[in-house]
Amino acid sequence: MQTEKVDKKEQIMDAAQSLFAAQGYEGTSVRDICQHAGVNVAMVNYYFGSKEGLFEKMVEHKASFMRGKLEELLKDQELTPVEKVDRIIGIFVERMFSHRDFTLTVTREMSKSKRQSVHEMMAAVFFRNMSLLKQIIEEGIRKKQFRKVDSDLCISTIHGTIANLISAELMLKMLDPDLNRSVNLYEDPSFRKRVIHHLRSVMRHHLLKESN
Amino acid sequence: MQTEKVDKKEQIMDAAQSLFAAQGYEGTSVRDICQHAGVNVAMVNYYFGSKEGLFEKMVEHKASFMRGKLEELLKDQELTPVEKVDRIIGIFVERMFSHRDFTLTVTREMSKSKRQSVHEMMAAVFFRNMSLLKQIIEEGIRKKQFRKVDSDLCISTIHGTIANLISAELMLKMLDPDLNRSVNLYEDPSFRKRVIHHLRSVMRHHLLKESN
Amino acid sequence: MQTEKVDKKEQIMDAAQSLFAAQGYEGTSVRDICQHAGVNVAMVNYYFGSKEGLFEKMVEHKASFMRGKLEELLKDQELTPVEKVDRIIGIFVERMFSHRDFTLTVTREMSKSKRQSVHEMMAAVFFRNMSLLKQIIEEGIRKKQFRKVDSDLCISTIHGTIANLISAELMLKMLDPDLNRSVNLYEDPSFRKRVIHHLRSVMRHHLLKESN
Amino acid sequence: MQTEKVDKKEQIMDAAQSLFAAQGYEGTSVRDICQHAGVNVAMVNYYFGSKEGLFEKMVEHKASFMRGKLEELLKDQELTPVEKVDRIIGIFVERMFSHRDFTLTVTREMSKSKRQSVHEMMAAVFFRNMSLLKQIIEEGIRKKQFRKVDSDLCISTIHGTIANLISAELMLKMLDPDLNRSVNLYEDPSFRKRVIHHLRSVMRHHLLKESN
DNA sequence: CATGAATGAGCATTCATTCAT
DNA sequence: CATGAATGAATGCTCATTCAT
């Protein structure tokens, strides 16, 4: 079946994504992935050529969710720069939380020197999204609506805050024991709201010449 | 003899730290570490019991640099809360940049489900420092000098920004090509100043009721 | 359709022959063969039952070139024994050089203990040709034209010399660097002539009671 | 123990030699070799780096028996060229028969294109011995004791005859059923004598201007 | 306290083959 | 008669660890 085939490849990529997130790339064996995906060990090499090929294809496939909306945002003439930043923060939090396995994996593997090509591919995927944010901030500065902030480091602040919340779940729950109430913190709408509100507040205070 | 032993242990931990940072925990073999440290393969198990034991001891040993100064800071009655935050940002940037191998490793391995005990130990190490920062922020709120901000998420913003700068070096250099000039970005004093200034500015705008 | 099938079978056997010669039986994968033959992986098992079946069928099919002329030679009453030996040497050199891939493969695989049936089949193929040569030599001895030579070992000398030239090409070119001039040594008529002349000379001196 | 260590390496090389001879290089697995040698699978990689490394080291180690005596022979001023050839034939037959596993393996693997370095190493090993024989024949020609024969092809005749007898044992026994009497043909002194006598006779008739 | 040798489990990958269509 | 997908066993090799000294 056509659908069957697609399913197997996707099953493998799904299993890979969650196992890579939980155990890291090297900490996850192909056997592990195939067992979770319910397919034969040889299928990974049959479909993806190698474990590394699977990783690359998985990143490419899963990264697609990030593309699209951001470009529209940039072109929208109706929105003010601060509204754009507000929206971009919302999109980032929603997407990175929804795809936290992917976020975790990419964040972690991006800083390794092994597998240079994968490394660069991931940097490029992120770079694309991040440079849009940079353009929006610089647009705000040009329009004199924003202070002359360090746009590159603003990106690290936004992205770093969200990534940190995902990777340091345990520490976060030690700091705020209330968070243990949520069965799944990142799917809890009130937590998402809290994070979005915090980040928007931080950025508004930082970017706008007169704080609200 | 006594010093010899200590040296070898330290050599192993040094080699482990930099290799774990570059290749990850599972991506680094005990043989690799021992070869870099110039010691016999059996030494790791001899001294540390296991590879995992080495990791744990290495984290404990290398984490010591984080302790000390922060407690003094909290007790210092002369400093205002905002001055404390400024100082703490300076300390964090300097230390995390100086010990970026350690930061990278801990950030990455902290989010793995395997090796639960290590996981918890690392969270505890970080928690200790982070909760001091939290106390300072809440002290500022109590003294009506700060807005009623989300202190837990402020910690993620500070820590996440710095960690992001360390782990996403490649993407950062794609955003700001000027950074390629530095041979070693994280040792470059002007870059450190830039980061500290950005973070202090972000936090001051966010925390203080009237922006400077 | 009918021709298509035959073509595909032959394509597979052709690819198999040259790959087995270059890499050995075990060193060549069914996928390799099918890729070179431009057919589906499953075709080998479909047509030949198994890789071993392909090997057997290929040997049988390719061995046909050896049959035919030799029987006529034996029956020819006009030719003297020494003329028959001369001719047989010519035929062997021409054929073994022209089909050096086959010669190489058979020579190599004949001495393996695995795949007993293949082993015996190949020995039988060769035995058939070699026993004709033996009969001719013994005819010469009977007719008192030849010395009482060791006919079995004469066969090894003729066959072994030619086979050695094919399998030790590299060493041969080290001994006589002039041979590097030929792009394809075994297709070079002057080299063939040289080998035929050498072998005829060796055998004439050995067989004939008075050397020419 | 010092002796123990040497023993294990040698045990592995011994097992490798006989299995490579029986099944070919690719047809023999490292597990197979280690099982026969009574050692752990990892020892091959520990001692020899890889299967290929084992092959190379084994060839180098086992080839040593060929060196030594031949050089002495060349220098011996007392012996006439024909006596030298007689002796060299005796030495070759004795050694190649005694080390028929090695002979078989090298003959077979020498003609493969994979593993180029091994290929060249083996050609060099053989070349060394064969070029000595060439020098002796050319010395005989220079001294007008031999005909102007093709010295390069004479080498193929001598080496090829012996190699053929080793690799085509089955066909040989079909030609001369008497040979089935010997439990181990190649260790049977009468067969060795027969082969030596044949080859000396062939070469004497071919080389000497007046046949005996 | 130190080490080279050794181990067995596990790794990613490839194999010849078979299956469903 | 033909095929792309799938399989389980085997491949060479590396791993963290242990052992004998």
Coordinates of N, CA, C and O in Angstrom, one line a residue, chain A residues 80-89 132-158 198-212, chain B residues 147 198-207 211-212:
Chain A
T80 N 2.3 46.5 13.6 CA 3.5 47.2 14.1 C 4.6 46.3 14.5 O 4.3 45.1 14.8
P81 N 5.8 46.7 14.5 CA 6.9 45.8 14.9 C 6.7 45.2 16.3 O 7.0 44.0 16.4
V82 N 6.2 45.9 17.2 CA 6.0 45.3 18.5 C 4.9 44.2 18.5 O 5.0 43.1 19.2
E83 N 3.9 44.4 17.7 CA 2.9 43.3 17.5 C 3.5 42.1 16.8 O 3.2 40.9 17.2
K84 N 4.4 42.4 15.9 CA 5.1 41.2 15.2 C 5.9 40.4 16.2 O 5.9 39.2 16.2
V85 N 6.6 41.1 17.1 CA 7.4 40.4 18.1 C 6.5 39.7 19.0 O 6.8 38.5 19.3
D86 N 5.5 40.3 19.4 CA 4.5 39.6 20.3 C 4.0 38.2 19.6 O 4.0 37.2 20.2
R87 N 3.7 38.4 18.4 CA 3.2 37.2 17.7 C 4.3 36.1 17.5 O 4.0 34.9 17.6
I88 N 5.5 36.6 17.2 CA 6.6 35.6 16.9 C 6.9 34.9 18.2 O 7.2 33.7 18.2
I89 N 6.8 35.6 19.3 CA 7.0 34.9 20.6 C 5.9 33.8 20.9 O 6.2 32.7 21.3
L132 N 14.7 36.0 10.5 CA 13.4 36.7 10.3 C 13.1 37.6 11.6 O 12.7 38.8 11.4
L133 N 13.3 37.0 12.7 CA 13.1 37.7 14.0 C 14.0 39.0 14.0 O 13.6 40.1 14.4
K134 N 15.3 38.7 13.6 CA 16.2 39.8 13.6 C 15.8 40.9 12.7 O 15.9 42.1 13.1
Q135 N 15.3 40.6 11.5 CA 14.8 41.6 10.6 C 13.7 42.4 11.2 O 13.6 43.7 11.0
I136 N 12.8 41.8 11.9 CA 11.7 42.5 12.5 C 12.1 43.5 13.6 O 11.7 44.6 13.7
I137 N 13.1 43.0 14.4 CA 13.6 43.9 15.4 C 14.3 45.1 14.8 O 14.1 46.2 15.2
E138 N 15.1 44.8 13.8 CA 15.8 45.9 13.1 C 14.9 46.9 12.4 O 15.1 48.1 12.3
E139 N 13.7 46.3 11.9 CA 12.7 47.2 11.3 C 12.2 48.1 12.4 O 12.0 49.4 12.1
G140 N 11.9 47.6 13.6 CA 11.4 48.4 14.7 C 12.4 49.5 15.1 O 12.1 50.7 15.4
I141 N 13.7 49.2 15.0 CA 14.7 50.2 15.4 C 14.8 51.3 14.3 O 14.8 52.5 14.6
R142 N 14.7 50.8 13.0 CA 14.7 51.8 11.9 C 13.6 52.8 12.0 O 13.7 54.0 11.7
K143 N 12.4 52.2 12.4 CA 11.2 53.0 12.5 C 11.2 53.8 13.8 O 10.1 54.4 14.2
K144 N 12.3 53.8 14.6 CA 12.4 54.6 15.8 C 11.4 54.1 16.9 O 11.1 54.8 17.8
Q145 N 10.8 53.0 16.7 CA 9.9 52.5 17.7 C 10.6 51.7 18.8 O 10.1 51.5 19.9
F146 N 11.7 51.1 18.4 CA 12.5 50.3 19.4 C 13.8 51.1 19.8 O 14.3 51.9 19.0
R147 N 14.3 50.8 20.9 CA 15.6 51.2 21.3 C 16.7 50.6 20.4 O 16.4 49.6 19.7
K148 N 17.8 51.1 20.4 CA 18.9 50.5 19.6 C 19.5 49.3 20.4 O 20.6 49.3 20.9
V149 N 18.7 48.3 20.4 CA 19.1 47.1 21.1 C 20.0 46.2 20.3 O 20.2 46.4 19.1
D150 N 20.6 45.2 21.0 CA 21.5 44.2 20.3 C 20.6 43.1 19.7 O 20.2 42.1 20.4
S151 N 20.2 43.2 18.4 CA 19.2 42.3 17.9 C 19.7 40.8 17.9 O 18.9 39.9 18.1
D152 N 21.0 40.6 17.7 CA 21.5 39.2 17.7 C 21.3 38.6 19.1 O 20.8 37.4 19.2
L153 N 21.6 39.3 20.1 CA 21.5 38.7 21.4 C 20.0 38.6 21.9 O 19.7 37.8 22.7
C154 N 19.2 39.5 21.3 CA 17.7 39.4 21.6 C 17.2 38.0 21.2 O 16.4 37.4 21.9
I155 N 17.7 37.6 20.1 CA 17.3 36.3 19.5 C 17.7 35.2 20.5 O 16.9 34.3 20.8
S156 N 18.9 35.3 21.0 CA 19.4 34.3 22.0 C 18.5 34.3 23.3 O 18.3 33.3 23.9
T157 N 18.1 35.5 23.6 CA 17.3 35.6 24.8 C 15.9 34.9 24.6 O 15.5 34.1 25.5
I158 N 15.3 35.2 23.5 CA 14.0 34.5 23.2 C 14.2 33.0 23.1 O 13.5 32.2 23.8
H198 N 5.5 36.2 30.0 CA 6.8 36.6 30.6 C 7.7 37.1 29.4 O 8.3 38.2 29.5
L199 N 7.8 36.3 28.4 CA 8.7 36.7 27.3 C 8.3 38.0 26.6 O 9.1 38.8 26.3
R200 N 7.0 38.1 26.4 CA 6.5 39.4 25.8 C 6.8 40.6 26.7 O 7.3 41.6 26.2
S201 N 6.6 40.4 27.9 CA 6.9 41.4 28.9 C 8.4 41.8 28.9 O 8.7 43.0 28.8
V202 N 9.2 40.8 28.9 CA 10.6 41.0 28.9 C 11.0 41.8 27.7 O 11.7 42.8 27.7
M203 N 10.5 41.4 26.5 CA 10.9 42.0 25.3 C 10.3 43.4 25.1 O 11.0 44.3 24.6
R204 N 9.1 43.5 25.5 CA 8.5 44.9 25.4 C 9.2 45.9 26.2 O 9.6 47.0 25.8
H205 N 9.5 45.5 27.5 CA 10.3 46.4 28.4 C 11.6 46.8 27.7 O 12.1 47.9 27.8
H206 N 12.2 45.8 27.1 CA 13.5 46.0 26.6 C 13.5 46.8 25.3 O 14.4 47.6 25.0
L207 N 12.6 46.5 24.4 CA 12.6 47.1 23.1 C 11.9 48.5 23.1 O 12.5 49.4 22.4
L208 N 10.8 48.7 23.8 CA 10.0 49.9 23.6 C 10.7 51.1 24.4 O 11.1 50.9 25.6
K209 N 10.7 52.3 23.8 CA 11.3 53.4 24.5 C 10.6 53.8 25.8 O 11.3 54.2 26.7
E210 N 9.3 53.7 25.8 CA 8.6 54.0 27.0 C 7.9 52.8 27.4 O 7.0 52.3 26.7
S211 N 8.2 52.3 28.6 CA 7.6 51.0 29.0 C 6.1 51.3 29.4 O 5.7 52.3 29.8
N212 N 5.3 50.3 29.1 CA 3.9 50.4 29.3 C 3.6 50.3 30.8 O 4.0 49.4 31.5
Chain B
R147 N 9.3 45.2 39.8 CA 7.9 44.9 39.4 C 7.6 43.4 39.9 O 8.5 42.7 40.2
H198 N 24.0 43.4 27.4 CA 22.7 43.1 26.9 C 21.8 42.5 28.0 O 20.7 42.9 28.2
L199 N 22.4 41.6 28.7 CA 21.6 40.9 29.8 C 21.2 41.8 30.9 O 20.0 41.8 31.4
R200 N 22.1 42.7 31.3 CA 21.8 43.6 32.4 C 20.7 44.6 31.9 O 19.8 44.9 32.6
S201 N 20.8 45.0 30.6 CA 19.8 45.9 30.1 C 18.5 45.3 30.0 O 17.4 45.9 30.4
V202 N 18.4 44.0 29.5 CA 17.2 43.3 29.5 C 16.5 43.2 30.9 O 15.4 43.5 31.1
M203 N 17.3 42.8 31.9 CA 16.8 42.6 33.2 C 16.4 43.9 33.9 O 15.4 43.9 34.6
R204 N 17.2 44.9 33.7 CA 16.9 46.2 34.4 C 15.6 46.7 33.8 O 14.7 47.1 34.6
H205 N 15.4 46.7 32.5 CA 14.2 47.2 31.9 C 13.0 46.4 32.4 O 11.9 46.9 32.6
H206 N 13.2 45.1 32.6 CA 12.1 44.2 33.0 C 11.8 44.3 34.5 O 10.6 44.3 34.9
L207 N 12.8 44.5 35.3 CA 12.6 44.4 36.7 C 12.2 45.8 37.3 O 11.4 45.9 38.2
S211 N 12.3 52.7 34.0 CA 13.5 52.3 33.3 C 14.5 53.4 33.3 O 14.1 54.6 33.3
N212 N 15.8 53.1 33.3 CA 16.8 54.1 33.4 C 17.0 54.8 32.0 O 17.2 54.2 31.0

